[in-house]
C-alpha cells in the first residue's frame, strides 16, 4: 500500500497548555488578529488565557468576534482585510470548527487582500498565508490538525479548500474549555469526530497510517460513549472530556490524509437548508454508510469491526443512542431539487463502490 502523510502542526494539549507555552506565541511576530465566535471563546475561558499569554510575550492583538456557525466567505474577507490593515503577523483562531476553519481563510486573505472569492477557493494565492494558531474549544472538528477550511460561499453553499500552507503551525487543546459545552453540542461534536474516523477508514485514499488514527479514534470515542449512554453528558469528567478531545484530533489526522466520504458530503445540505448541527447532520448517515460498505467492501468492513472489537449492530445502536435527534422531512420534489449537488461530488467520489445520484436519492427517501 502506498502511503502519503503530511501534517505540519505542532500540537500541544493538556490543562493550562496555553498559559504554560505562552512564549511560543511570541515567536510568530509582534501583532496578531484573534478570530472567535460571538461568545463561546470568552465563556469557556480560552480567550482570557490567550490574551494573558499574548500580554506576557508583548504581542499586540485585535479581536474579530463575528464568526458565525458555518462561517461565510464574507466574514472571512472582512476579517482578513482587517488583519492586513492592522499589520497582523499571524492569526489565532479560538473555537470549534467554525472559527478554526475561518482562521485559515482569513490567513489567506490577510496576505492576499485583493483576491476574489473564486480565487480563495481555487487557491490562486500570490502570497503565502499568515501563520495560523488554533485553540480548540470543542471536541469534534479536528480542524486543529487539518489544512481544510469549509466556508459557506456567497451562494449559501459550503465549499472547502485544503492546502499544505493552511495547516495551523501550532494548535492548543485544553480539555477544560470543553467542560462548558451543552449536552447537544457535546453529542453533535462527538459524533462529528466519529464520522471523521469512520469516513476516513472507508475511504479510497485511506492508507495504513490514516487507518491507525481512525481506529484509535473510534475506540477512544466509544469508551466515552458508554458513559454518555449510562450517565449523560453532564457527568463527564475532565478526563472523559480529554479523551473526547484527543479522539477528535485522531479523527483530524485521519481525514488530513483521506478527506471525508458520503456522510459529510450529504450532511452539508441538512446544515445549510435545515440548520442541523454539523456533526449530527453528517452522523445521521453513518449507520447507512456502514451498511453500504458492508455491501460493497465486506472484507474491509470485517477488518474495521475486528479492529474496533465490536459487532456491527452494537456499533449502530451506540451511534443512534449518542446522536441528537433530528426532525427533517423531505418530499420527492425537494430530493429532486437536491440531486444536482450529487453530480461529480468530491465527497461521493471518495467512497468505495459507486455511490451515485440514484443511490443518494434512494437513501434520502429512506431516511427522511
Ligand atoms: Fe465534520
PDB file of C-alpha atoms in Angstrom, residues 16-27 49-50 52-57 59 170 172:
ATOM      1  CA  UNK A  16      -3.320  25.112  31.042  1.00  0.00           C
ATOM      2  CA  UNK A  17      -1.360  24.336  27.871  1.00  0.00           C
ATOM      3  CA  UNK A  18      -1.811  27.921  26.555  1.00  0.00           C
ATOM      4  CA  UNK A  19      -0.503  29.513  29.752  1.00  0.00           C
ATOM      5  CA  UNK A  20       2.344  27.025  30.017  1.00  0.00           C
ATOM      6  CA  UNK A  21       3.508  27.666  26.447  1.00  0.00           C
ATOM      7  CA  UNK A  22       2.882  31.405  26.191  1.00  0.00           C
ATOM      8  CA  UNK A  23       6.352  32.110  24.836  1.00  0.00           C
ATOM      9  CA  UNK A  24       5.567  30.114  21.688  1.00  0.00           C
ATOM     10  CA  UNK A  25       3.010  32.743  20.649  1.00  0.00           C
ATOM     11  CA  UNK A  26       5.728  35.393  20.719  1.00  0.00           C
ATOM     12  CA  UNK A  27       7.698  33.518  18.078  1.00  0.00           C
ATOM     13  CA  UNK A  49      -5.964  32.555  28.541  1.00  0.00           C
ATOM     14  CA  UNK A  50      -4.823  33.618  25.069  1.00  0.00           C
ATOM     15  CA  UNK A  52      -2.841  36.681  29.135  1.00  0.00           C
ATOM     16  CA  UNK A  53      -0.339  34.691  27.080  1.00  0.00           C
ATOM     17  CA  UNK A  54      -0.090  37.451  24.457  1.00  0.00           C
ATOM     18  CA  UNK A  55       0.357  40.114  27.137  1.00  0.00           C
ATOM     19  CA  UNK A  56       3.130  38.113  28.751  1.00  0.00           C
ATOM     20  CA  UNK A  57       5.011  37.928  25.455  1.00  0.00           C
ATOM     21  CA  UNK A  59       2.259  40.645  21.351  1.00  0.00           C
ATOM     22  CA  UNK A 170       0.551  25.471  16.355  1.00  0.00           C
ATOM     23  CA  UNK A 172      -3.538  24.111  21.629  1.00  0.00           C
TER      24      UNK A 172
END
